[in-house]
mmCIF file of C-alpha atoms and ligand atoms in Angstrom:
data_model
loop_
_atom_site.group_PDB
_atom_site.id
_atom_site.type_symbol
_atom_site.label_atom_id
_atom_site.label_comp_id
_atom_site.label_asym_id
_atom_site.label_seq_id
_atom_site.Cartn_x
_atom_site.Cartn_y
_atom_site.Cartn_z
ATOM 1 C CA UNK A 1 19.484 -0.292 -17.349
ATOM 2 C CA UNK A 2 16.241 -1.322 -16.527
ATOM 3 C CA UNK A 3 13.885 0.541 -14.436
ATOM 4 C CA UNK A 4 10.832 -1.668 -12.943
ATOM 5 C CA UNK A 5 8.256 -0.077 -10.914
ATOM 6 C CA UNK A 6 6.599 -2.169 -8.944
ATOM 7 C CA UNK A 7 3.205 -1.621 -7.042
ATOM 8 C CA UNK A 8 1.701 -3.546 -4.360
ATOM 9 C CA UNK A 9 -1.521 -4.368 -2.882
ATOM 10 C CA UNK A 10 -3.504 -6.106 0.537
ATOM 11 C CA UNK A 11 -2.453 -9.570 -1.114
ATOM 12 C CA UNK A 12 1.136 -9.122 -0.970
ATOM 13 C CA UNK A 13 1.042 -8.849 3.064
ATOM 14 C CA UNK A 14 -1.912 -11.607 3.660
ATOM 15 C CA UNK A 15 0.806 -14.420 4.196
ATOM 16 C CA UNK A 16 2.349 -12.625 6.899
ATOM 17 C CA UNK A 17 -1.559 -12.751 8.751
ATOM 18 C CA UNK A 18 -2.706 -9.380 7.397
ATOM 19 C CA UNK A 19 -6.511 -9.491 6.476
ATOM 20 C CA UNK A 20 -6.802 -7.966 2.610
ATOM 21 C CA UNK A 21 -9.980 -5.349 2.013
ATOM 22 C CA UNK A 22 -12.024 -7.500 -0.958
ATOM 23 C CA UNK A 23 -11.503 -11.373 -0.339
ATOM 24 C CA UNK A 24 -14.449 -12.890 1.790
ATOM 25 C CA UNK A 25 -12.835 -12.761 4.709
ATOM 26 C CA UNK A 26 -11.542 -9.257 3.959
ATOM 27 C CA UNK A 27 -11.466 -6.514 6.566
ATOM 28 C CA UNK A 28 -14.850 -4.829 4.097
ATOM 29 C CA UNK A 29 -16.801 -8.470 5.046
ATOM 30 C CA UNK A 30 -16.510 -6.713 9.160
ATOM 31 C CA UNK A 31 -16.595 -2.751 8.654
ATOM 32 C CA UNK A 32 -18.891 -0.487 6.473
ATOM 33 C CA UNK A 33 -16.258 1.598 4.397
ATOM 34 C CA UNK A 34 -18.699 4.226 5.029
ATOM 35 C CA UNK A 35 -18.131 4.030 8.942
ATOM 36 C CA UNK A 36 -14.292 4.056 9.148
ATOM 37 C CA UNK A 37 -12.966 4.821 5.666
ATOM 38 C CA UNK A 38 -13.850 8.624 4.546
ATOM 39 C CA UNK A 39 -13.391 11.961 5.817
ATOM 40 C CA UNK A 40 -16.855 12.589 6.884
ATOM 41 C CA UNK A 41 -16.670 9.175 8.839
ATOM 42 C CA UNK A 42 -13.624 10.927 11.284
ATOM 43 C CA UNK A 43 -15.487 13.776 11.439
ATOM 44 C CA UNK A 44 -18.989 12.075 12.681
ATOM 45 C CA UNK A 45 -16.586 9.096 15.144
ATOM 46 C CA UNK A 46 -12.908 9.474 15.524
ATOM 47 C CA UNK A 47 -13.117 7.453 18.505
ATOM 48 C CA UNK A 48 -14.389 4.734 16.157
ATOM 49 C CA UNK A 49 -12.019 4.874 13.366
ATOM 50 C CA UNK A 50 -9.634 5.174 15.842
ATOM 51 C CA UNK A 51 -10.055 1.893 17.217
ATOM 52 C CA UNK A 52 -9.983 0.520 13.831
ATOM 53 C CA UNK A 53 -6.839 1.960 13.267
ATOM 54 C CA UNK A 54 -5.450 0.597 16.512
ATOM 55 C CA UNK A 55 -6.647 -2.893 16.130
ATOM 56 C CA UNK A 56 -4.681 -2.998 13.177
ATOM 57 C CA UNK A 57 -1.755 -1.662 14.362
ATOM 58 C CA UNK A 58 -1.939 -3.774 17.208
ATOM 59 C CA UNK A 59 -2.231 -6.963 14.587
ATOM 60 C CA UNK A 60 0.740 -5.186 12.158
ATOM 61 C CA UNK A 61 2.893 -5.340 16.024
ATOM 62 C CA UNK A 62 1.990 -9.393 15.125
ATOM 63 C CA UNK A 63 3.154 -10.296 11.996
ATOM 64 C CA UNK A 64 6.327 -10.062 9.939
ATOM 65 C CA UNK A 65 7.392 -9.359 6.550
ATOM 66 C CA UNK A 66 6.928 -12.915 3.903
ATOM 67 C CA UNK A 67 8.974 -14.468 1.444
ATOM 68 C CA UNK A 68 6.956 -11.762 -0.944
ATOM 69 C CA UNK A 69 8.046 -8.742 0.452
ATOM 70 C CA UNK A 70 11.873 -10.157 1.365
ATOM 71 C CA UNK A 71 12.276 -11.325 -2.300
ATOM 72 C CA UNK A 72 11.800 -7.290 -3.532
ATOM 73 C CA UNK A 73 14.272 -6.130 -0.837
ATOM 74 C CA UNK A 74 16.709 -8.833 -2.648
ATOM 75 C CA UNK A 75 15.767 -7.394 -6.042
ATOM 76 C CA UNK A 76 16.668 -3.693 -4.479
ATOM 77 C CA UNK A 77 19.848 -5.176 -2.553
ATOM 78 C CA UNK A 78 21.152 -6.733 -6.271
ATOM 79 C CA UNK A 79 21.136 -3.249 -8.063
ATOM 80 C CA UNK A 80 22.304 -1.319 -4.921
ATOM 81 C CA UNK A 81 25.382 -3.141 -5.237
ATOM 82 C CA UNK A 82 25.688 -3.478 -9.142
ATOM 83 C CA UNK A 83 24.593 -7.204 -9.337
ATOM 84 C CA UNK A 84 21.772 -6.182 -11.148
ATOM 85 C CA UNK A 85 22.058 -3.433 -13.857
ATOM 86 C CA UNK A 86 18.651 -2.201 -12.867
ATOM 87 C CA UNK A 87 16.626 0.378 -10.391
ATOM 88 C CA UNK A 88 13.341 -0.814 -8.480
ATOM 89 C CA UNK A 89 10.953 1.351 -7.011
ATOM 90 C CA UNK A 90 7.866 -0.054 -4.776
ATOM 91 C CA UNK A 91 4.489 1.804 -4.845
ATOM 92 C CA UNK A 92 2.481 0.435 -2.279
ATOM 93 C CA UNK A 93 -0.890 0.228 -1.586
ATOM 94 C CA UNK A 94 -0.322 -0.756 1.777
ATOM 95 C CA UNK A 95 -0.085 1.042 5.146
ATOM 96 C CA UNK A 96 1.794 -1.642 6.623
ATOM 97 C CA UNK A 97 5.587 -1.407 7.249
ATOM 98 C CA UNK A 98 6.918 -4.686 5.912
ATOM 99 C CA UNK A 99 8.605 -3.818 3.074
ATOM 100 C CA UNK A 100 10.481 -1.246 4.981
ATOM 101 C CA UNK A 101 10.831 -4.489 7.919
ATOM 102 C CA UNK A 102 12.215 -6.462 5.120
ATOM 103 C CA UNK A 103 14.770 -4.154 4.077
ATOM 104 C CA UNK A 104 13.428 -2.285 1.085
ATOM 105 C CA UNK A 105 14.168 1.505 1.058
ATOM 106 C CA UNK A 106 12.781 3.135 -2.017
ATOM 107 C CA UNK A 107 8.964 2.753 -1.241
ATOM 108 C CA UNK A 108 6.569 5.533 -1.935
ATOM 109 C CA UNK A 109 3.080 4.250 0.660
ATOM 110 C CA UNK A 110 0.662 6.081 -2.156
ATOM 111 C CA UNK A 111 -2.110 5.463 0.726
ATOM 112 C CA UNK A 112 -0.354 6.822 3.594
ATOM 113 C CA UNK A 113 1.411 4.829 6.712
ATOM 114 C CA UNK A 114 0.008 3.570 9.653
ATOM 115 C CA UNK A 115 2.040 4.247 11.773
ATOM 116 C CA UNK A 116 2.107 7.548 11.155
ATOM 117 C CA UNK A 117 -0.358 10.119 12.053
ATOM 118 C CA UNK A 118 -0.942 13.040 10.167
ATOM 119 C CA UNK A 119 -1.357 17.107 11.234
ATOM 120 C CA UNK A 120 -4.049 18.616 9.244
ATOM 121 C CA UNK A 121 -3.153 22.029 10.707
ATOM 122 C CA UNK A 122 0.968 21.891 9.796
ATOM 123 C CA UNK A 123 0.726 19.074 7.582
ATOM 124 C CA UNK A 124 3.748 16.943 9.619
ATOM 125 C CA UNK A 125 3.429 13.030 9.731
ATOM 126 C CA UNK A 126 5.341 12.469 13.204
ATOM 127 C CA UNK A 127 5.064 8.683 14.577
ATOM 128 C CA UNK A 128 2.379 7.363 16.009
ATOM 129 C CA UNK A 129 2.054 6.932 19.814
ATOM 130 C CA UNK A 130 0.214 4.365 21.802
ATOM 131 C CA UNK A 131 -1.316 7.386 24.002
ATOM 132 C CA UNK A 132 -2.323 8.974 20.366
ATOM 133 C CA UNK A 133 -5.774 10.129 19.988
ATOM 134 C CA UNK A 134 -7.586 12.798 18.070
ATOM 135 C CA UNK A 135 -7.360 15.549 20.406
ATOM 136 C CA UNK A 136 -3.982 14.896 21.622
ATOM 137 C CA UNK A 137 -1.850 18.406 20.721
ATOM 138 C CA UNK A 138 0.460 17.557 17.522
ATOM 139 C CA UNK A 139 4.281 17.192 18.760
ATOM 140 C CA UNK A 140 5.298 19.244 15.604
ATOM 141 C CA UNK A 141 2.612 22.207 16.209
ATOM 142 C CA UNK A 142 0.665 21.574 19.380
ATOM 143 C CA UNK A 143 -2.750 21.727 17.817
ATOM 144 C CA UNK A 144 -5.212 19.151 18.297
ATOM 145 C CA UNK A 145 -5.809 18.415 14.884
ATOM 146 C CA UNK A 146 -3.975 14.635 14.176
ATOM 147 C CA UNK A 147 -5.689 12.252 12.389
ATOM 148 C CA UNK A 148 -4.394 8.971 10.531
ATOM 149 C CA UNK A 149 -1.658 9.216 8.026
ATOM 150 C CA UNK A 150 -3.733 7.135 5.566
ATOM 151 C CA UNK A 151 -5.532 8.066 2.488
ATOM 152 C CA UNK A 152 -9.785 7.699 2.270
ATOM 153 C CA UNK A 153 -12.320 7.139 0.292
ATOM 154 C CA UNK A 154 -12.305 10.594 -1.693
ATOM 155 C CA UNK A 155 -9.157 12.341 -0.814
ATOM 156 C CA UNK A 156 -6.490 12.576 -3.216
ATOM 157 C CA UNK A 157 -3.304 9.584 -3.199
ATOM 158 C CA UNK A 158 0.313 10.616 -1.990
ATOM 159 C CA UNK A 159 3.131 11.087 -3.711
ATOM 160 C CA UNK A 160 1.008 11.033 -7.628
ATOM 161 C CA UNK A 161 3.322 13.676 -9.600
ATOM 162 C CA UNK A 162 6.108 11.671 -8.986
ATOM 163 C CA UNK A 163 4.590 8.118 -9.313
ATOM 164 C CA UNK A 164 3.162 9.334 -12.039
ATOM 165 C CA UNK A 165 6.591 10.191 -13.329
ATOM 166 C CA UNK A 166 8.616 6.583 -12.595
ATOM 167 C CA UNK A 167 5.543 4.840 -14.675
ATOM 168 C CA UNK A 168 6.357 6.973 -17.499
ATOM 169 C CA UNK A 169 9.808 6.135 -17.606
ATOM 170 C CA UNK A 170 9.822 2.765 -16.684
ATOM 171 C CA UNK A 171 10.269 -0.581 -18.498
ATOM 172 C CA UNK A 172 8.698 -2.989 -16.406
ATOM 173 C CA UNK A 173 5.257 -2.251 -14.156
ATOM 174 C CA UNK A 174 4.552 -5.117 -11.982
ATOM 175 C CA UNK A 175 1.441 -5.397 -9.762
ATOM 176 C CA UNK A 176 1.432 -7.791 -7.055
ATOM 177 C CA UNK A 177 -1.735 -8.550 -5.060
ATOM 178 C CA UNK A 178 -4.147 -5.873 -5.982
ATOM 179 C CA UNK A 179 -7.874 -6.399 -6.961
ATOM 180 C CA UNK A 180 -7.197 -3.300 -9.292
ATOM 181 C CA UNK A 181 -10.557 -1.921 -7.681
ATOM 182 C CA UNK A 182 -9.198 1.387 -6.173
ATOM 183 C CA UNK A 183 -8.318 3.830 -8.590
ATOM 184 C CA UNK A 184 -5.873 5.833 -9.381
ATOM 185 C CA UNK A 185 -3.891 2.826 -8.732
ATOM 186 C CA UNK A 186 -6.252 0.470 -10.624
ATOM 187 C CA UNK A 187 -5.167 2.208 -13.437
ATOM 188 C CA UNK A 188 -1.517 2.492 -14.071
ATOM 189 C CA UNK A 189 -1.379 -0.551 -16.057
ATOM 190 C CA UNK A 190 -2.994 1.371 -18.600
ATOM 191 C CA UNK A 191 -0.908 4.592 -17.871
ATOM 192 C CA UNK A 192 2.332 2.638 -18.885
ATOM 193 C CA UNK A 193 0.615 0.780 -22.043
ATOM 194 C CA UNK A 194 2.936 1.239 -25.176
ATOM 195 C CA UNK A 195 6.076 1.873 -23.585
ATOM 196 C CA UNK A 196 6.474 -0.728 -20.809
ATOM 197 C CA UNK A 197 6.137 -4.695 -19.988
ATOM 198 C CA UNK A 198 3.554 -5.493 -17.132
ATOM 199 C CA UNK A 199 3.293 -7.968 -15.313
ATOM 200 C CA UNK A 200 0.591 -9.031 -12.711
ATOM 201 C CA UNK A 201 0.906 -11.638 -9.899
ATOM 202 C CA UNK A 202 -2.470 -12.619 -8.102
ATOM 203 C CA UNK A 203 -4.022 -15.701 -6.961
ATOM 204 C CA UNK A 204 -6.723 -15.018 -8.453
ATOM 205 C CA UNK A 205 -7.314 -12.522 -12.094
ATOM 206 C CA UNK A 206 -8.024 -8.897 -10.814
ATOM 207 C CA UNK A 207 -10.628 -6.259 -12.430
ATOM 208 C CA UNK A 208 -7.807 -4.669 -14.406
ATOM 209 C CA UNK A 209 -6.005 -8.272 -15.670
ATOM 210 C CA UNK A 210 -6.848 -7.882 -19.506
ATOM 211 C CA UNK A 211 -3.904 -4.651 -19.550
ATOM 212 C CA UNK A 212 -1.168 -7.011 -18.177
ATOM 213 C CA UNK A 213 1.027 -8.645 -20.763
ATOM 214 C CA UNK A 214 1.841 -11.479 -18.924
ATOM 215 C CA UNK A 215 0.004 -13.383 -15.415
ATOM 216 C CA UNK A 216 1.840 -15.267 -12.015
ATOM 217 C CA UNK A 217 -1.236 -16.995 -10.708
ATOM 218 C CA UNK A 218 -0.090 -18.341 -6.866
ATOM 219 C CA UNK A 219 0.441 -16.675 -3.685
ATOM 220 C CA UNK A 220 3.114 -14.116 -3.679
ATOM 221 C CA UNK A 221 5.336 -15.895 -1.373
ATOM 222 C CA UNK A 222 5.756 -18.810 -4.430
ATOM 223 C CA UNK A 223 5.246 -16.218 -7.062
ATOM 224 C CA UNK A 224 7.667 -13.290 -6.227
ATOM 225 C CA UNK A 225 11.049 -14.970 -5.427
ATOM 226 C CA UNK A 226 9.938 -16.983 -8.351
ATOM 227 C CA UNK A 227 9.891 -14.123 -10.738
ATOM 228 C CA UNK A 228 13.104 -12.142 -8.836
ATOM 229 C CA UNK A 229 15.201 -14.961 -8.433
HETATM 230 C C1 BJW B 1 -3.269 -12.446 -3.166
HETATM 231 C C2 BJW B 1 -3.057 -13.214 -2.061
HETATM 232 C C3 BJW B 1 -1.853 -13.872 -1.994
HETATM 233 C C4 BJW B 1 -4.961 -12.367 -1.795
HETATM 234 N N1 BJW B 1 -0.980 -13.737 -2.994
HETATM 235 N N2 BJW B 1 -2.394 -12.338 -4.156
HETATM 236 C C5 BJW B 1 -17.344 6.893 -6.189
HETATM 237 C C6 BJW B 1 -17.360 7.355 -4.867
HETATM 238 C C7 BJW B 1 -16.179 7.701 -4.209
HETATM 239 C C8 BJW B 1 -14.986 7.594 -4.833
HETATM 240 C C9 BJW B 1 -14.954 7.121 -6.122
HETATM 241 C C10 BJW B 1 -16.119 6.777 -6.808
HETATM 242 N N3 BJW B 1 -15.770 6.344 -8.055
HETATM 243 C C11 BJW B 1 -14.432 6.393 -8.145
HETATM 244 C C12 BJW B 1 -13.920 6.874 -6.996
HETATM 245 C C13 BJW B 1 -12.502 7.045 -6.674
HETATM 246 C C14 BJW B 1 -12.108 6.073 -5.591
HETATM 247 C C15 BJW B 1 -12.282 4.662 -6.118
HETATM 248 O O1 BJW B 1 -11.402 4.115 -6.772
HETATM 249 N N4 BJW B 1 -13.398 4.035 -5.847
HETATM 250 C C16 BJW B 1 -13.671 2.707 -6.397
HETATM 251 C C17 BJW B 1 -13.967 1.749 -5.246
HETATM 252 C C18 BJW B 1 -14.768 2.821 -7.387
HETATM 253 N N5 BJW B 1 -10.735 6.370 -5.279
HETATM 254 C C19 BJW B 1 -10.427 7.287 -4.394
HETATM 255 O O2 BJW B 1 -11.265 7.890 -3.747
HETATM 256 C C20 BJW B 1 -8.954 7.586 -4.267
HETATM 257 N N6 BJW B 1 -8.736 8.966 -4.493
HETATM 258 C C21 BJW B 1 -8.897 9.550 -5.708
HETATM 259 O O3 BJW B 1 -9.267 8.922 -6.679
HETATM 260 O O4 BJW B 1 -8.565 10.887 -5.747
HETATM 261 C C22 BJW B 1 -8.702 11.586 -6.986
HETATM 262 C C23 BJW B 1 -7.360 11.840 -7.606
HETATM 263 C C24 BJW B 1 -6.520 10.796 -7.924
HETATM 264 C C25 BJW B 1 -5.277 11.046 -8.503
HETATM 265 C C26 BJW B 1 -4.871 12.315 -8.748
HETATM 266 C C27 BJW B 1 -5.719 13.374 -8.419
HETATM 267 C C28 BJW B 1 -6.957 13.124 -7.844
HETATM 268 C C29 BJW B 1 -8.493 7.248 -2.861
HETATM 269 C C30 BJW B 1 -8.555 5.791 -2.598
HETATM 270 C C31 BJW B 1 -8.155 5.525 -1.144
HETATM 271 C C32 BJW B 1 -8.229 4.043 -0.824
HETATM 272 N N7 BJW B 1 -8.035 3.861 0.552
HETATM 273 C C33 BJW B 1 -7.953 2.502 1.078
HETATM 274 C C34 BJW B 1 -7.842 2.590 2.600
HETATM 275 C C35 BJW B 1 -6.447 3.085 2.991
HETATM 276 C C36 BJW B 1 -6.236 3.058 4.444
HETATM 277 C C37 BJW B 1 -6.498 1.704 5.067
HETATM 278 O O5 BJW B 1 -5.799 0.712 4.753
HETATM 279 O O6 BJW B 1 -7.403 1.659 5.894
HETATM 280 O O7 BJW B 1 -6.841 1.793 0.544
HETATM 281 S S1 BJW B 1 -9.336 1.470 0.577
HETATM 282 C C38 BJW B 1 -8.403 -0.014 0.395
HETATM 283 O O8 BJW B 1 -8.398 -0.426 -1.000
HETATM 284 C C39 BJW B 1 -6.957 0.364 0.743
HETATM 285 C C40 BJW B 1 -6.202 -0.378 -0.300
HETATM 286 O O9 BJW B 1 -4.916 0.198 -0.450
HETATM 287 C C41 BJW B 1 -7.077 -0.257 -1.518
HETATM 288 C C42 BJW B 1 -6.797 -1.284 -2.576
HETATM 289 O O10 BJW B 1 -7.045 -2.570 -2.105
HETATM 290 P P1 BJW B 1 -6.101 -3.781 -2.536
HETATM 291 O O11 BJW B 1 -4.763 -3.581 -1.982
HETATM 292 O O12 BJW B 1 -6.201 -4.000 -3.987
HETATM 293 O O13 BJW B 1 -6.763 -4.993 -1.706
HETATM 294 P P2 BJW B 1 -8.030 -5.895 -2.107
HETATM 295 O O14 BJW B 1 -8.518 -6.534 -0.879
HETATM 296 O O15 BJW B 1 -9.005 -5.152 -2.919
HETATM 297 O O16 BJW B 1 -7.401 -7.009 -3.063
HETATM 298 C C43 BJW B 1 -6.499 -7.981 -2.602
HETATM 299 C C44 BJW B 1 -5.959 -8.743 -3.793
HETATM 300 O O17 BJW B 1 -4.933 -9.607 -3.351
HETATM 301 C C45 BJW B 1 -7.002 -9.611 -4.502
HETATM 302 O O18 BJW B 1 -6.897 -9.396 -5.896
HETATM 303 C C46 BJW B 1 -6.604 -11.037 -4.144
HETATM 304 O O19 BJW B 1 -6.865 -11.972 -5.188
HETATM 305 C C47 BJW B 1 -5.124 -10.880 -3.925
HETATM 306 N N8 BJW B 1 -4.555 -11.843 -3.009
HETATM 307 N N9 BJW B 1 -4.199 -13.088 -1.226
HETATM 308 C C48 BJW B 1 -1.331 -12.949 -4.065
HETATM 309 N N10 BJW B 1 -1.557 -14.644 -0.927
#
């Protein structure tokens, strides 16, 4: 059986009208990652990083889930039912909800959700509401202590022990539009070196391209159902 863990980045959703972080029209070409994108940036403006939150919540209520993302939840589908003798798993990047949208079900969002917010007094991640703002009491504890569900600049990734765990017993590692910038992620190429294939699918060659065995150049929605189907 073949296990392939697959991890995605910004470029993955950019067909669908999502900006990415790095390209030149990236979402870091508008905002300082220093004003919305660390802890100490919450704690000096919530009110501004939670408008940049919203706006892009408000522009995730726009779009829809590409040939990219539906081509994995095809890949998933085909060993769910036994056509494929195989198990996928999606890391993402991404704190967008279209690989859920497109029907994939085993995704671990290693940089949290946006459309989640997240307790720092209990710890719960209950939904997002539109009426959601910093001091607004947590529905799970009642203190006023939400905050996005998304991981900065600093704080430690979701879900590592366990990532960490399906890239060491994988066979396949595929990356799919990620500058390979932002570690730890940047990184797991390396991580499964010697005991799995990789496989990296970009438009363009990322920082991290020399680990990959093999290279898709194109944009994901010709280069993914390409490689799945
Ligand atoms: C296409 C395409 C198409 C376009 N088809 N392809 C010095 C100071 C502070 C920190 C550090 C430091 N040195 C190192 C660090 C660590 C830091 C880090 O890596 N910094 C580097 C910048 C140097 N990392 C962290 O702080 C992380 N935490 C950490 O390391 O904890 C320690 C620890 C780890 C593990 C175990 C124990 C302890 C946390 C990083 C959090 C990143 N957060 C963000 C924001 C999330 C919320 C939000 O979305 O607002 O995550 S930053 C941003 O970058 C976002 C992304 O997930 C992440 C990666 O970006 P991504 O997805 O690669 O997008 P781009 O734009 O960079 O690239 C797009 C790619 O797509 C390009 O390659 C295009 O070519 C391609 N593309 N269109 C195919 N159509």
């Amino acid at each position: 059986m073949e296990r392939i863990v697959v991890l995605t980045g910004a470029g993955i959703s950019r067909e669908s009208g999502l900006d990415t972080f790095r390209d030149a029209d990236g979402i870091w070409s508008r905002y300082d990652i220093a004003d919305v994108c660390t802890p100490d940036a919450f704690r000096r403006d919530p009110a501004l990083v939670d408008r940049f939150y919203n706006d892009r919540r408000a522009e995730l209520g726009r779009v829809r889930p590409n040939a990219a993302h539906l081509a994995l939840a095809r890949l998933e589908e085909a060993a769910r039912t036994g056509q494929w003798p195989g198990e996928l798993l999606i890391v993402t990047q991404n704190i967008d909800d279209l690989h859920e949208r497109a029907g994939s079900r085993n995704v671990w969002h290693m940089h949290g959700e946006l459309l989640r917010v997240r307790c720092t007094s209990c710890g719960g991640t209950p939904e997002w509401q539109a009426d959601c703002l910093p001091h607004t009491p947590c529905p799970l504890c009642g203190r006023p202590t939400l905050r996005p569900d998304v991981v900065w600049f600093g704080e430690i990734p979701l879900h590592m022990p366990r990532i960490e765990a399906a890239l060491e017993a994988c066979d396949l590692f595929v990356a799919i539009g990620t500058s390979g910038t932002v570690y730890p992620a940047a990184g797991f190429a390396a991580l499964v070196e010697g005991h799995a294939d990789t496989l990296e699918i970009n438009q363009k060659p990322s920082a991290v391209s020399t680990r990959f065995d093999r290279f898709m150049t194109g944009p994901a929605t010709r280069m993914v159902p390409r490689w799945v189907d």
